[in-house]
């Protein structure tokens, strides 16, 4: 399938020769995600005025089903994230795990949905690149400076800490160092916390991702974890996706957890989360506000609907919650997507 290498449009890339080949190939996936998002926004699928500061050129054309897939991914994840921020009235923190060059912090600032603090974590080299972009592009640095109380921003090549935004270089497979770094930068375990991983867990072994998810469940009493990544990977299409990435020395070490929606949910149910849901992206796509879906479907002609269907059936959003404070319905609803699901269903 032409869509099977979605994170990795089969761009010719030199094979890596350094010792840490596998990690280098994983780090490179952040460029794929950003280039695809950059292209889709240039076509008008959604608005992102900040992504151009991370990837200058619009780049090669991407297939329509890939653009629609990214649209569903961004809308689906944003819906859950925004629902959490509204439920907690932004009195919360967000931790974007494997954030890459993601621009969510800047979107939330513009939409008046800024959490108390927004953390991002990625490998130190990715973080260094992001910090360089932030430092040299005023539209990126301005919101960080504006929301900071003093003149002195803590900023070095591998971390940036302001009152509201913090980016940390760390390996997500090393929990004790991750925990230590986040606490050093004033992570507050008492605050309701939203953790996000978008196409990240699949790159680590199931035991590493379980440890991470378990750490999150142990650390926060009131939290939500949103995970977006592959699912239904045991069929032929899944196999092609794996092979396409393998050709670039990029191993989906966590593919075992991506066999079914149930295997996605199990990772959370086994590690202390109270409530877990998962939907494949074709289902999410069918639940998104249909007037906007009609708008984006007019942007580009897609002759083979099956391509989109096949692609979207191989990704999912899984979200888990725990609510020890028992804030309940008034403040923090544990099944945030349920309202969304039923409301979208009845409005169809
Ligand atoms: C496919 S990209 C996705 C980036 C971003 N979440 C997005 O959706 O635009 C995966 C990201 O996860 C990061 N990542 C993967 N494994 C990691 C690890 N063990 N520690 C830190 N970052 C990791 C990579 O460096 C890369 O930036």
Tab-separated table of C-alpha atoms and ligand atoms in Angstrom:
chain	number	residue	atom	x	y	z
A	1	UNK	CA	0.000	0.000	0.000
A	2	UNK	CA	1.178	3.468	-0.856
A	3	UNK	CA	-0.137	4.745	2.438
A	4	UNK	CA	1.479	2.169	4.644
A	5	UNK	CA	4.609	4.180	5.416
A	6	UNK	CA	2.728	7.161	6.705
A	7	UNK	CA	5.284	8.403	9.199
A	8	UNK	CA	7.925	7.623	6.662
A	9	UNK	CA	6.961	8.562	3.128
A	10	UNK	CA	9.506	6.395	1.402
A	11	UNK	CA	11.925	9.260	0.997
A	12	UNK	CA	15.393	8.077	0.080
A	13	UNK	CA	17.572	8.531	3.119
A	14	UNK	CA	21.160	7.578	3.658
A	15	UNK	CA	21.499	4.574	5.936
A	16	UNK	CA	22.857	5.541	9.318
A	17	UNK	CA	26.300	4.298	10.172
A	18	UNK	CA	26.902	5.479	13.733
A	19	UNK	CA	26.673	3.158	16.691
A	20	UNK	CA	23.362	4.448	17.785
A	21	UNK	CA	21.657	3.786	14.486
A	22	UNK	CA	18.349	2.653	15.903
A	23	UNK	CA	17.838	5.719	18.101
A	24	UNK	CA	18.959	8.021	15.302
A	25	UNK	CA	16.326	6.563	12.981
A	26	UNK	CA	13.692	7.072	15.688
A	27	UNK	CA	14.764	10.693	16.186
A	28	UNK	CA	14.417	11.252	12.431
A	29	UNK	CA	10.715	10.357	12.626
A	30	UNK	CA	10.008	13.749	14.167
A	31	UNK	CA	10.874	15.349	10.819
A	32	UNK	CA	8.408	13.082	9.034
A	33	UNK	CA	5.618	14.026	11.409
A	34	UNK	CA	6.380	17.738	11.111
A	35	UNK	CA	6.783	17.716	7.315
A	36	UNK	CA	3.482	15.890	6.903
A	37	UNK	CA	1.733	18.321	9.261
A	38	UNK	CA	3.368	21.248	7.483
A	39	UNK	CA	2.136	20.020	4.109
A	40	UNK	CA	-1.422	19.329	5.343
A	41	UNK	CA	-1.685	22.780	6.923
A	42	UNK	CA	-0.386	24.391	3.716
A	43	UNK	CA	-3.350	22.743	1.965
A	44	UNK	CA	-5.772	24.125	4.552
A	45	UNK	CA	-6.674	20.955	6.483
A	46	UNK	CA	-6.242	22.880	9.716
A	47	UNK	CA	-4.455	26.050	10.807
A	48	UNK	CA	-1.016	26.094	12.375
A	49	UNK	CA	0.761	29.435	12.058
A	50	UNK	CA	3.789	28.153	14.009
A	51	UNK	CA	4.829	25.007	12.189
A	52	UNK	CA	6.572	27.030	9.450
A	53	UNK	CA	9.155	28.090	12.037
A	54	UNK	CA	10.163	24.477	12.566
A	55	UNK	CA	10.067	23.343	8.923
A	56	UNK	CA	10.645	26.136	6.463
A	57	UNK	CA	9.605	24.590	3.175
A	58	UNK	CA	6.276	22.959	2.436
A	59	UNK	CA	8.123	20.028	0.893
A	60	UNK	CA	6.956	17.313	-1.454
A	61	UNK	CA	3.313	16.664	-2.047
A	62	UNK	CA	1.738	14.065	0.224
A	63	UNK	CA	-1.099	11.777	-0.848
A	64	UNK	CA	-4.621	12.978	0.092
A	65	UNK	CA	-5.281	10.018	2.389
A	66	UNK	CA	-2.124	10.888	4.333
A	67	UNK	CA	-3.292	14.474	4.761
A	68	UNK	CA	-6.718	13.327	5.881
A	69	UNK	CA	-5.078	10.894	8.293
A	70	UNK	CA	-3.058	13.689	9.877
A	71	UNK	CA	-6.199	15.797	10.031
A	72	UNK	CA	-8.010	13.073	11.998
A	73	UNK	CA	-4.973	12.604	14.250
A	74	UNK	CA	-4.656	16.284	15.101
A	75	UNK	CA	-8.403	16.852	15.542
A	76	UNK	CA	-8.854	13.719	17.642
A	77	UNK	CA	-5.917	14.397	19.952
A	78	UNK	CA	-6.777	18.093	20.277
A	79	UNK	CA	-10.350	17.272	21.165
A	80	UNK	CA	-9.317	15.141	24.144
A	81	UNK	CA	-6.571	17.521	25.224
A	82	UNK	CA	-8.854	20.569	25.082
A	83	UNK	CA	-11.609	18.711	26.935
A	84	UNK	CA	-9.162	17.983	29.768
A	85	UNK	CA	-8.003	21.603	29.888
A	86	UNK	CA	-11.597	22.845	30.022
A	87	UNK	CA	-12.601	20.308	32.694
A	88	UNK	CA	-9.705	21.362	34.873
A	89	UNK	CA	-10.122	25.033	33.953
A	90	UNK	CA	-6.478	24.952	32.906
A	91	UNK	CA	-5.480	24.405	36.524
A	92	UNK	CA	-3.345	21.493	35.414
A	93	UNK	CA	-0.107	20.585	33.703
A	94	UNK	CA	0.543	18.930	30.354
A	95	UNK	CA	3.490	16.651	29.577
A	96	UNK	CA	4.061	15.949	25.901
A	97	UNK	CA	6.248	12.828	25.763
A	98	UNK	CA	8.332	12.535	22.573
A	99	UNK	CA	7.045	15.965	21.564
A	100	UNK	CA	9.367	16.360	18.588
A	101	UNK	CA	8.686	19.699	16.920
A	102	UNK	CA	5.047	19.781	17.992
A	103	UNK	CA	3.410	23.236	18.212
A	104	UNK	CA	0.583	22.555	20.692
A	105	UNK	CA	1.972	24.895	23.356
A	106	UNK	CA	1.664	27.865	20.980
A	107	UNK	CA	-1.842	26.877	19.879
A	108	UNK	CA	-3.002	26.699	23.503
A	109	UNK	CA	-1.544	30.124	24.190
A	110	UNK	CA	-3.494	31.604	21.252
A	111	UNK	CA	-6.698	29.837	22.280
A	112	UNK	CA	-6.463	30.897	25.922
A	113	UNK	CA	-6.190	27.289	27.014
A	114	UNK	CA	-2.741	27.383	28.579
A	115	UNK	CA	-2.187	24.938	31.407
A	116	UNK	CA	-0.245	26.100	34.463
A	117	UNK	CA	2.784	24.513	32.905
A	118	UNK	CA	3.474	22.754	29.630
A	119	UNK	CA	6.341	20.247	29.601
A	120	UNK	CA	7.911	18.665	26.551
A	121	UNK	CA	10.338	15.758	26.564
A	122	UNK	CA	12.408	14.331	23.721
A	123	UNK	CA	15.921	13.106	23.049
A	124	UNK	CA	18.552	15.802	23.814
A	125	UNK	CA	19.489	16.286	20.143
A	126	UNK	CA	15.855	16.867	19.119
A	127	UNK	CA	15.431	19.233	22.070
A	128	UNK	CA	18.571	21.157	21.086
A	129	UNK	CA	17.165	21.692	17.591
A	130	UNK	CA	13.841	22.836	18.956
A	131	UNK	CA	15.470	25.239	21.401
A	132	UNK	CA	17.555	26.677	18.579
A	133	UNK	CA	14.371	27.354	16.570
A	134	UNK	CA	12.648	28.904	19.570
A	135	UNK	CA	15.615	31.154	20.344
A	136	UNK	CA	15.953	32.411	16.778
A	137	UNK	CA	12.268	32.838	15.840
A	138	UNK	CA	10.492	35.656	17.707
A	139	UNK	CA	6.960	34.288	17.063
A	140	UNK	CA	8.042	31.185	18.996
A	141	UNK	CA	9.990	32.877	21.771
A	142	UNK	CA	7.567	35.761	22.368
A	143	UNK	CA	4.774	33.733	24.050
A	144	UNK	CA	7.356	32.071	26.304
A	145	UNK	CA	8.907	35.369	27.333
A	146	UNK	CA	5.508	37.037	27.748
A	147	UNK	CA	4.252	34.391	30.142
A	148	UNK	CA	7.432	34.464	32.217
A	149	UNK	CA	7.554	36.595	35.343
A	150	UNK	CA	11.213	37.609	35.464
A	151	UNK	CA	13.848	38.593	32.911
A	152	UNK	CA	15.953	35.546	33.489
A	153	UNK	CA	14.890	32.542	31.483
A	154	UNK	CA	16.726	29.350	32.282
A	155	UNK	CA	17.974	28.363	28.879
A	156	UNK	CA	20.788	26.134	27.698
A	157	UNK	CA	21.255	23.881	24.686
A	158	UNK	CA	19.423	20.932	26.256
A	159	UNK	CA	16.719	22.580	28.285
A	160	UNK	CA	14.594	25.663	28.454
A	161	UNK	CA	12.583	26.532	31.499
A	162	UNK	CA	10.155	29.365	31.877
A	163	UNK	CA	7.147	29.722	34.183
A	164	UNK	CA	4.736	28.156	31.701
A	165	UNK	CA	6.841	26.204	29.195
A	166	UNK	CA	9.606	23.720	29.790
A	167	UNK	CA	11.440	21.473	27.360
A	168	UNK	CA	13.648	18.685	28.634
A	169	UNK	CA	16.153	16.419	26.913
A	170	UNK	CA	15.738	12.889	28.276
A	171	UNK	CA	15.364	9.293	27.202
A	172	UNK	CA	11.828	8.118	27.980
A	173	UNK	CA	13.151	4.621	28.581
A	174	UNK	CA	15.094	5.814	31.602
A	175	UNK	CA	12.315	6.466	34.103
A	176	UNK	CA	14.403	7.489	37.098
A	177	UNK	CA	16.270	10.133	35.128
A	178	UNK	CA	13.019	11.333	33.512
A	179	UNK	CA	11.359	11.640	36.910
A	180	UNK	CA	14.347	13.453	38.359
A	181	UNK	CA	14.548	15.948	35.490
A	182	UNK	CA	10.831	16.712	35.512
A	183	UNK	CA	10.915	17.321	39.268
A	184	UNK	CA	13.975	19.513	38.912
A	185	UNK	CA	11.872	21.653	36.586
A	186	UNK	CA	9.003	21.945	39.088
A	187	UNK	CA	6.701	19.206	37.952
A	188	UNK	CA	3.888	19.129	40.515
A	189	UNK	CA	2.469	15.629	41.150
A	190	UNK	CA	-0.464	17.166	43.023
A	191	UNK	CA	-1.824	18.916	39.939
A	192	UNK	CA	-4.205	17.176	37.508
A	193	UNK	CA	-1.922	16.117	34.679
A	194	UNK	CA	-2.414	15.344	31.039
A	195	UNK	CA	0.218	13.117	29.427
A	196	UNK	CA	0.391	12.885	25.667
A	197	UNK	CA	2.335	10.534	23.416
A	198	UNK	CA	1.776	10.841	19.704
A	199	UNK	CA	3.549	8.138	17.682
A	200	UNK	CA	6.136	7.600	20.392
A	201	UNK	CA	5.453	4.448	22.441
A	202	UNK	CA	5.591	2.286	19.300
A	203	UNK	CA	9.321	3.027	19.071
A	204	UNK	CA	10.104	1.463	22.441
A	205	UNK	CA	9.752	-2.094	23.673
A	206	UNK	CA	6.455	-3.001	25.376
A	207	UNK	CA	8.266	-3.269	28.703
A	208	UNK	CA	9.723	0.233	28.333
A	209	UNK	CA	6.366	1.756	27.395
A	210	UNK	CA	4.611	-0.123	30.206
A	211	UNK	CA	7.137	1.228	32.683
A	212	UNK	CA	6.509	4.750	31.428
A	213	UNK	CA	2.739	4.403	31.615
A	214	UNK	CA	3.066	2.803	35.060
A	215	UNK	CA	5.280	5.646	36.270
A	216	UNK	CA	2.612	8.123	35.146
A	217	UNK	CA	-0.150	6.219	36.962
A	218	UNK	CA	1.963	6.072	40.130
A	219	UNK	CA	3.093	9.672	40.043
A	220	UNK	CA	-0.230	11.470	39.529
A	221	UNK	CA	-3.439	10.843	41.439
A	222	UNK	CA	-5.551	12.673	38.886
A	223	UNK	CA	-4.447	12.274	35.316
A	224	UNK	CA	-5.261	11.449	31.756
A	225	UNK	CA	-2.945	9.776	29.260
A	226	UNK	CA	-3.591	10.150	25.533
A	227	UNK	CA	-1.726	7.776	23.255
A	228	UNK	CA	-1.941	7.928	19.469
A	229	UNK	CA	-0.235	5.275	17.372
A	230	UNK	CA	-0.592	2.184	15.196
A	231	UNK	CA	-3.107	-0.596	15.772
A	232	UNK	CA	-4.231	-3.761	13.920
A	233	UNK	CA	-0.641	-4.354	12.936
A	234	UNK	CA	-0.788	-8.120	12.451
A	235	UNK	CA	-2.370	-8.013	8.984
A	236	UNK	CA	-0.702	-7.548	5.572
A	237	UNK	CA	-1.019	-3.752	5.619
A	238	UNK	CA	0.608	-3.626	9.051
A	239	UNK	CA	3.396	-5.825	7.768
A	240	UNK	CA	4.087	-3.383	4.911
A	241	UNK	CA	4.220	-0.493	7.375
A	242	UNK	CA	6.776	-2.363	9.456
A	243	UNK	CA	8.865	-3.237	6.381
A	244	UNK	CA	8.854	0.338	5.084
A	245	UNK	CA	10.238	1.591	8.375
A	246	UNK	CA	12.676	-1.278	8.654
A	247	UNK	CA	14.158	-0.253	5.323
A	248	UNK	CA	15.190	2.947	7.071
A	249	UNK	CA	16.643	0.992	10.004
A	250	UNK	CA	13.687	2.128	12.053
A	251	UNK	CA	12.280	-0.678	14.142
A	252	UNK	CA	8.824	-0.545	15.625
A	253	UNK	CA	10.047	-2.134	18.844
A	254	UNK	CA	6.652	-1.716	20.467
A	255	UNK	CA	4.520	-3.232	17.729
A	256	UNK	CA	3.388	-6.076	19.995
A	257	UNK	CA	1.233	-3.650	21.957
A	258	UNK	CA	-0.262	-2.459	18.651
A	259	UNK	CA	-2.026	-5.679	17.650
A	260	UNK	CA	-5.554	-4.731	18.679
A	261	UNK	CA	-7.504	-2.034	20.501
A	262	UNK	CA	-7.571	-4.430	23.457
A	263	UNK	CA	-3.791	-4.807	23.516
A	264	UNK	CA	-3.561	-1.013	23.456
A	265	UNK	CA	-5.944	-0.772	26.411
A	266	UNK	CA	-4.262	-3.604	28.338
A	267	UNK	CA	-1.036	-1.640	28.701
A	268	UNK	CA	-2.964	0.928	30.760
A	269	UNK	CA	-5.290	-1.451	32.572
A	270	UNK	CA	-2.308	-3.465	33.805
A	271	UNK	CA	-0.437	-0.448	35.141
A	272	UNK	CA	-2.897	1.201	37.497
A	273	UNK	CA	-5.148	3.300	35.276
A	274	UNK	CA	-8.808	3.252	36.260
A	275	UNK	CA	-10.614	3.835	33.002
A	276	UNK	CA	-9.388	3.165	29.465
A	277	UNK	CA	-10.925	3.639	26.029
A	278	UNK	CA	-9.601	3.213	22.503
A	279	UNK	CA	-10.971	3.961	19.052
A	280	UNK	CA	-9.462	3.290	15.662
A	281	UNK	CA	-9.014	6.409	13.588
A	282	UNK	CA	-11.648	5.469	11.004
A	283	UNK	CA	-14.166	5.559	13.847
A	284	UNK	CA	-12.732	8.849	15.120
A	285	UNK	CA	-12.912	10.264	11.588
A	286	UNK	CA	-16.591	9.341	11.366
A	287	UNK	CA	-17.257	11.134	14.676
A	288	UNK	CA	-15.496	14.389	13.932
A	289	UNK	CA	-17.747	17.385	13.256
A	290	UNK	CA	-19.083	16.428	9.840
A	291	UNK	CA	-19.301	19.953	8.428
A	292	UNK	CA	-15.556	20.347	8.865
A	293	UNK	CA	-14.924	16.869	7.468
A	294	UNK	CA	-16.984	17.844	4.406
A	295	UNK	CA	-14.850	20.977	4.072
A	296	UNK	CA	-11.536	19.112	4.154
A	297	UNK	CA	-12.832	16.411	1.804
A	298	UNK	CA	-13.327	19.146	-0.781
A	299	UNK	CA	-9.694	20.260	-0.520
A	300	UNK	CA	-8.281	17.374	-2.516
A	301	UNK	CA	-9.858	14.694	-4.623
A	302	UNK	CA	-9.468	11.168	-3.269
A	303	UNK	CA	-10.510	8.577	-5.810
A	304	UNK	CA	-9.995	5.469	-3.714
A	305	UNK	CA	-11.865	5.756	-0.436
A	306	UNK	CA	-10.550	2.319	0.572
A	307	UNK	CA	-7.047	3.759	0.850
A	308	UNK	CA	-8.163	6.163	3.546
A	309	UNK	CA	-10.172	3.505	5.313
A	310	UNK	CA	-7.295	1.031	5.300
A	311	UNK	CA	-4.863	3.622	6.586
A	312	UNK	CA	-7.128	4.927	9.348
A	313	UNK	CA	-7.961	1.431	10.550
A	314	UNK	CA	-4.272	1.053	11.340
A	315	UNK	CA	-4.060	3.923	13.815
A	316	UNK	CA	-5.871	4.521	17.074
A	317	UNK	CA	-6.297	6.877	19.972
A	318	UNK	CA	-6.230	5.231	23.359
A	319	UNK	CA	-6.911	7.337	26.445
A	320	UNK	CA	-6.741	6.389	30.076
A	321	UNK	CA	-7.793	8.278	33.172
A	322	UNK	CA	-7.550	8.142	36.925
A	323	UNK	CA	-9.344	10.484	39.241
A	324	UNK	CA	-8.251	9.919	42.826
A	325	UNK	CA	-9.385	13.352	43.893
A	326	UNK	CA	-12.823	12.207	42.871
A	327	UNK	CA	-13.481	15.535	41.322
A	328	UNK	CA	-16.354	13.847	39.564
A	329	UNK	CA	-18.580	15.309	36.927
A	330	UNK	CA	-18.478	18.872	38.069
A	331	UNK	CA	-14.767	19.245	37.538
A	332	UNK	CA	-13.192	16.286	35.877
A	333	UNK	CA	-15.171	13.704	33.995
A	334	UNK	CA	-13.352	10.404	33.709
A	335	UNK	CA	-14.925	9.477	30.392
A	336	UNK	CA	-14.344	12.640	28.463
A	337	UNK	CA	-14.682	11.162	25.021
A	338	UNK	CA	-18.007	9.521	25.873
A	339	UNK	CA	-19.833	12.817	25.851
A	340	UNK	CA	-18.157	13.606	22.589
A	341	UNK	CA	-19.007	10.243	21.090
A	342	UNK	CA	-22.677	10.254	22.031
A	343	UNK	CA	-23.126	13.898	21.141
A	344	UNK	CA	-21.552	13.436	17.710
A	345	UNK	CA	-23.546	10.275	17.095
A	346	UNK	CA	-26.904	11.825	17.850
A	347	UNK	CA	-26.152	14.926	15.824
A	348	UNK	CA	-25.563	12.869	12.651
B	1	LIG	C1	7.091	10.239	15.146
B	1	LIG	S1	7.837	11.455	16.148
B	1	LIG	C2	6.403	12.272	16.768
B	1	LIG	C3	6.657	13.662	17.263
B	1	LIG	C4	5.436	14.378	17.840
B	1	LIG	N1	4.876	13.635	18.958
B	1	LIG	C5	4.386	14.561	16.772
B	1	LIG	O1	3.441	13.792	16.746
B	1	LIG	O2	4.509	15.487	15.965
B	1	LIG	C6	8.434	10.512	17.537
B	1	LIG	C7	9.211	11.331	18.532
B	1	LIG	O3	9.419	10.562	19.708
B	1	LIG	C8	10.744	10.757	20.150
B	1	LIG	N2	11.166	9.594	20.925
B	1	LIG	C9	11.032	8.297	20.573
B	1	LIG	N3	11.589	7.494	21.508
B	1	LIG	C10	12.064	8.307	22.479
B	1	LIG	C11	12.756	8.088	23.719
B	1	LIG	N4	13.078	6.868	24.108
B	1	LIG	N5	13.100	9.160	24.453
B	1	LIG	C12	12.799	10.413	24.055
B	1	LIG	N6	12.145	10.686	22.896
B	1	LIG	C13	11.784	9.649	22.118
B	1	LIG	C14	11.536	10.923	18.860
B	1	LIG	O4	12.771	11.559	19.062
B	1	LIG	C15	10.572	11.755	18.008
B	1	LIG	O5	10.744	13.130	18.192
